[in-house]
Coordinates of C-alpha atoms and ligand atoms in Angstrom, one line a residue:
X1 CA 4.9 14.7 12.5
X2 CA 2.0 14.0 14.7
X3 CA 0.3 10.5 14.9
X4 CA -2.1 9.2 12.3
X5 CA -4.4 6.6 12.0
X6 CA -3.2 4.4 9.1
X7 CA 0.0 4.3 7.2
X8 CA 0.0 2.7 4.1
X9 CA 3.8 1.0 3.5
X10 CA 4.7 -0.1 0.3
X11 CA 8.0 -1.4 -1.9
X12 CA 7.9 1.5 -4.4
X13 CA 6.8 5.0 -4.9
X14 CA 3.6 4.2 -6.8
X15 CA 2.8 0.8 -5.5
X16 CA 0.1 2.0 -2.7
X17 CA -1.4 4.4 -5.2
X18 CA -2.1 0.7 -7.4
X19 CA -3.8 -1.3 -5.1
X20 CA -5.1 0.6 -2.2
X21 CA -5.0 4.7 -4.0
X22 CA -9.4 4.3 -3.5
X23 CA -8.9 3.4 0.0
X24 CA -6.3 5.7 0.9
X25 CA -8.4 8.7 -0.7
X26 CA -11.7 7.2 1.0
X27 CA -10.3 7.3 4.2
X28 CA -8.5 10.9 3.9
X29 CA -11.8 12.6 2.8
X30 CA -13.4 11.0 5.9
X31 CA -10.7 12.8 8.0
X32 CA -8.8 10.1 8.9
X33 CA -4.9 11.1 8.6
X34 CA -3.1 8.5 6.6
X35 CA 0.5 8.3 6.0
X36 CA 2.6 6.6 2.8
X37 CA 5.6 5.4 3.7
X38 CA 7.5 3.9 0.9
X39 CA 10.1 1.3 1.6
X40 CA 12.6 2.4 -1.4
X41 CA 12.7 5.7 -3.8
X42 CA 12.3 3.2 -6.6
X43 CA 16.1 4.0 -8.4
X44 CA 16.2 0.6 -9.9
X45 CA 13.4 1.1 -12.1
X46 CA 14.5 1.7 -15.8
X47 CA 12.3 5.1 -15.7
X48 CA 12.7 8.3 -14.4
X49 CA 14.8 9.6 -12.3
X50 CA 15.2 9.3 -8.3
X51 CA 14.3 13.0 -7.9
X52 CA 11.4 12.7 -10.6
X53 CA 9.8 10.0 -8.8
X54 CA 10.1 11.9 -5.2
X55 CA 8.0 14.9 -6.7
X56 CA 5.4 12.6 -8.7
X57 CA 5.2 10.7 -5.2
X58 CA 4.3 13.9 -3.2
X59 CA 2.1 15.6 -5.9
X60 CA 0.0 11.6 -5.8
X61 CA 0.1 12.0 -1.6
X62 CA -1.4 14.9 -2.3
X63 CA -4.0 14.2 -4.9
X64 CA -5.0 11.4 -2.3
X65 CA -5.6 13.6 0.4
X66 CA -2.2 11.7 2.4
X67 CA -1.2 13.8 5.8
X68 CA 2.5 12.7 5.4
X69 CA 4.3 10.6 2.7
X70 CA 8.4 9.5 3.4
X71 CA 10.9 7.6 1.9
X72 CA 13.4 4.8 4.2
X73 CA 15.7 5.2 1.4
X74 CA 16.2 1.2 1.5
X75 CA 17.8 -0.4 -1.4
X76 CA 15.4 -1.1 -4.4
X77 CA 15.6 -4.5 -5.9
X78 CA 17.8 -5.5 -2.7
X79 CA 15.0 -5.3 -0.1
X80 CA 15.3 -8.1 2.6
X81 CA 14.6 -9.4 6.2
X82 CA 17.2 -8.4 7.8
X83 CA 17.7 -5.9 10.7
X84 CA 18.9 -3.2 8.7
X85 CA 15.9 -3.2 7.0
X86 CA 13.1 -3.6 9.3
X87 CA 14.8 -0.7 12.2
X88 CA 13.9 2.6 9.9
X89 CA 10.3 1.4 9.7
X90 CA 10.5 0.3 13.2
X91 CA 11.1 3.7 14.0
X92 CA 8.8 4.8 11.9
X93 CA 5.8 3.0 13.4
X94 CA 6.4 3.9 16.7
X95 CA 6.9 7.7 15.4
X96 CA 3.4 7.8 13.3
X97 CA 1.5 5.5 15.6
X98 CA -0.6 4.0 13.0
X99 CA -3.7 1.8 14.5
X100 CA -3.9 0.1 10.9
X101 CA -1.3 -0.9 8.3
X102 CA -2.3 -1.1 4.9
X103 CA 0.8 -3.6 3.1
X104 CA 1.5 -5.3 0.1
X105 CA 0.4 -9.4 0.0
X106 CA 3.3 -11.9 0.8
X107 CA 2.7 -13.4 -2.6
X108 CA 4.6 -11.4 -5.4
X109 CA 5.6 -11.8 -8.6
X110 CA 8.2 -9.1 -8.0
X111 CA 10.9 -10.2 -5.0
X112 CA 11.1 -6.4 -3.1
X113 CA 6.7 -6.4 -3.0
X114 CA 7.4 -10.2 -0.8
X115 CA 10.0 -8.8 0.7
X116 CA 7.9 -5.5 1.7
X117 CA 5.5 -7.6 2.9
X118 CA 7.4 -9.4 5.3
X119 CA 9.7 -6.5 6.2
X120 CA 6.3 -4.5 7.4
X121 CA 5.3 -7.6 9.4
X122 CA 8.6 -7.5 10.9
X123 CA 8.6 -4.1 12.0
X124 CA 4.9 -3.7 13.7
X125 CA 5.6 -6.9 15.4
X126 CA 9.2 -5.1 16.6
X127 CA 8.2 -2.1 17.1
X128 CA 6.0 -3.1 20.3
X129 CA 8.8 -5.2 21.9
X130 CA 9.8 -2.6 24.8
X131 CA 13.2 -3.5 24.8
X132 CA 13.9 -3.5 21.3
X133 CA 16.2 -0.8 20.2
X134 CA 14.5 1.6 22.7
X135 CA 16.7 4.0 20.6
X136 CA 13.9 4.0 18.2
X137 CA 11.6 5.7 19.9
X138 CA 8.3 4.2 23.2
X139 CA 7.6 0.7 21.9
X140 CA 3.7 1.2 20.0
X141 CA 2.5 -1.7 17.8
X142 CA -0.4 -1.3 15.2
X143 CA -4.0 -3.4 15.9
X144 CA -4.4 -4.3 12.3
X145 CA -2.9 -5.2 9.2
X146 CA -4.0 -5.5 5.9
X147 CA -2.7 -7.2 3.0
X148 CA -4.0 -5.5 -0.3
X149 CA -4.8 -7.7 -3.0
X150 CA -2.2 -8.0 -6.1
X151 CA -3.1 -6.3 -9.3
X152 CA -1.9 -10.0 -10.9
X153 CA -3.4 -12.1 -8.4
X154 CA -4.9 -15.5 -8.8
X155 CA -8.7 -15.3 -9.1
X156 CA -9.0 -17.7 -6.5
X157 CA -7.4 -15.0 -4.1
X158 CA -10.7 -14.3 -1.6
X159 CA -10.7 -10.8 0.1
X160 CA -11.6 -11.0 3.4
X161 CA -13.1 -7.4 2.9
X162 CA -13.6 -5.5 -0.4
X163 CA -13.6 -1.4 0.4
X164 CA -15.5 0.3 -2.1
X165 CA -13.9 3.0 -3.5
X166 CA -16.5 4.3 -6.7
X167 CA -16.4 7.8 -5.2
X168 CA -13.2 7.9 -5.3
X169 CA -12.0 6.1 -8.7
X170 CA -11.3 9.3 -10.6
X171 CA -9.1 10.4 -7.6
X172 CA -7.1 7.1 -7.9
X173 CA -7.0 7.1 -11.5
X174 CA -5.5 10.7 -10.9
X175 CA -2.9 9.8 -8.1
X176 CA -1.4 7.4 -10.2
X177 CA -0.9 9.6 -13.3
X178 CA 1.0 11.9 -11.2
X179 CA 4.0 9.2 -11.6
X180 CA 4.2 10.4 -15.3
X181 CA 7.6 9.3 -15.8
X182 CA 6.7 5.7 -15.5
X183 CA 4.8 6.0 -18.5
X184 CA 7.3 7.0 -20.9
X185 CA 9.8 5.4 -22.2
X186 CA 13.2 5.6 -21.0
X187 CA 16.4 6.0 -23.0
X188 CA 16.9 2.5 -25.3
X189 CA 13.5 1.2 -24.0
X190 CA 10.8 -0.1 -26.7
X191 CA 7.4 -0.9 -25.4
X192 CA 6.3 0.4 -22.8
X193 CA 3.2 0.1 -21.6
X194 CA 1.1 3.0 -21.9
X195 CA -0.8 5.0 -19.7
X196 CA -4.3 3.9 -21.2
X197 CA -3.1 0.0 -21.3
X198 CA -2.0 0.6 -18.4
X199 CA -5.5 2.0 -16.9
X200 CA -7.8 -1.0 -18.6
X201 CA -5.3 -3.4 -15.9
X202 CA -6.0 -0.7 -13.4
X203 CA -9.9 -0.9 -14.0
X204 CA -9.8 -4.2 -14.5
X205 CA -8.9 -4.8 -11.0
X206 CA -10.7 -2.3 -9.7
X207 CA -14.2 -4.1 -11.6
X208 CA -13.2 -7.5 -10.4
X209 CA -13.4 -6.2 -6.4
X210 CA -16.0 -4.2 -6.9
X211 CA -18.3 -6.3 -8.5
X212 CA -17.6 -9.2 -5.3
X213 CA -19.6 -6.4 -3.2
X214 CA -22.2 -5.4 -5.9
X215 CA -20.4 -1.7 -6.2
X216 CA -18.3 -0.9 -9.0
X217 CA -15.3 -0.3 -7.9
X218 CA -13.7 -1.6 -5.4
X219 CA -10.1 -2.7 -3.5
X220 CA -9.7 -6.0 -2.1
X221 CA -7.6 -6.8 1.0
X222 CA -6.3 -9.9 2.9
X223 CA -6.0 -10.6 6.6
X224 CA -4.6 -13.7 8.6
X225 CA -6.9 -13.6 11.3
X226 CA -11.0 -13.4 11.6
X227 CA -12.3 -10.3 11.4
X228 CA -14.1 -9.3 14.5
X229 CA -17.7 -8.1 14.5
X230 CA -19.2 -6.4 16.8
X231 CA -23.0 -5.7 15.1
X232 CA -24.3 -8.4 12.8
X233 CA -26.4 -5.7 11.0
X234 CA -23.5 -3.6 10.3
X235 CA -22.4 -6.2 7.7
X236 CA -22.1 -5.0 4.2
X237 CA -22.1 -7.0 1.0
X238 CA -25.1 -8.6 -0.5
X239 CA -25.2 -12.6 0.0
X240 CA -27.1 -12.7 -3.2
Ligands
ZN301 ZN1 6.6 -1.9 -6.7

């Protein structure tokens, strides 16, 4: 696998293609190569199987235009910070060389997208350490990360940038249909939610960003730190 420019590391198969799909897709079709990296192959979820969900995650990859996608294989619904969970993605980093890290926020309804959150943090801080574990490969650290919003955020959560992804919506839309089994129910289970309930959240969220940057749709992410700018009249986003 040779380098790429962003990996996108999420929880759960299906969780990038939620709340960063649009900017994943935007940023393939510009030629960047992105890579999905999810954390867990998602068996603790009532539906579908393991195997279903790792060919609806590489038919979605693929839909967004993704260079690579690969599991860790950690435990889902056990994810922590410990050392046995950050090292895989440690190695990972320093295998892909990603200059940007799309991750989930560190504020979660659901313990294993914290968790992820943390763990990523974790590992691209790690992963330039030179003498950490120089099993797992030359030390290489990310520049940026980039916490996407939640699709249940507060509406006091402020993106520090919005990327519009209109062009791309249908793509998205697409990308997270591929995960077909999630939409049925599974053995026993009543009332689940589906697929076109499930797209007015999607759209909803995908309105809500857009419309902070006058497009109309668009993905919302966080960062800790300033942004740096290097031409004032390269900002986007009306004031008014
Ligand atoms: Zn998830």
């Amino acid at each position: 696998m040779d380098a790429v420019d962003i990996a996108a590391v999420c929880a759960h198969p299906d969780d990038a293609e939620l709340v960063m799909g649009g900017t994943i897709a935007r940023e393939a079709a510009r030629g960047r190569r992105v890579a999905l990296v999810d954390l867990t192959r998602g068996e603790s979820g009532s539906r579908g199987t393991p195997e279903t969900r790792a060919a609806e995650a590489a038919e979605a990859a693929r839909i967004l235009g993704a260079a690579h996608r690969e599991s860790l294989g950690l435990p889902d619904a056990r994810l922590s910070l410990v050392p046995e969970h950050k090292d895989p993605l440690v190695e990972a980093i320093r295998r892909l060389r990603p200059r940007v890290v799309l991750l989930q926020h560190w504020e979660q309804r659901h313990p294993d997208h914290a968790a992820a959150s943390r763990i990523v943090y974790d590992a691209c801080f790690l992963a330039g350490l030179r003498n950490y574990r120089p099993d797992l490969g030359p030390a290489f650290r990310p520049v940026k990360l980039a916490y996407a919003a939640t699709m249940t955020e507060a509406n006091d959560l402020r993106p520090a940038f919005v990327v519009d992804v209109t062009e791309v919506w249908e793509t998205k839309l697409r990308a997270i249909a591929a995960f077909a089994s999630q939409f049925v129910p599974a053995p026993g289970e009543k009332g689940v939610l589906p697929l076109d309930r499930f797209r007015e959240a999607v759209e909803l969220f995908g309105r809500r960003h857009g419309q902070r940057i006058g497009v109309r749709y668009g993905e919302g992410f966080v960062t800790r730190e300033p942004l740096a700018v290097d031409d004032l009249l390269a900002l986007g986003g009306s004031s008014f």
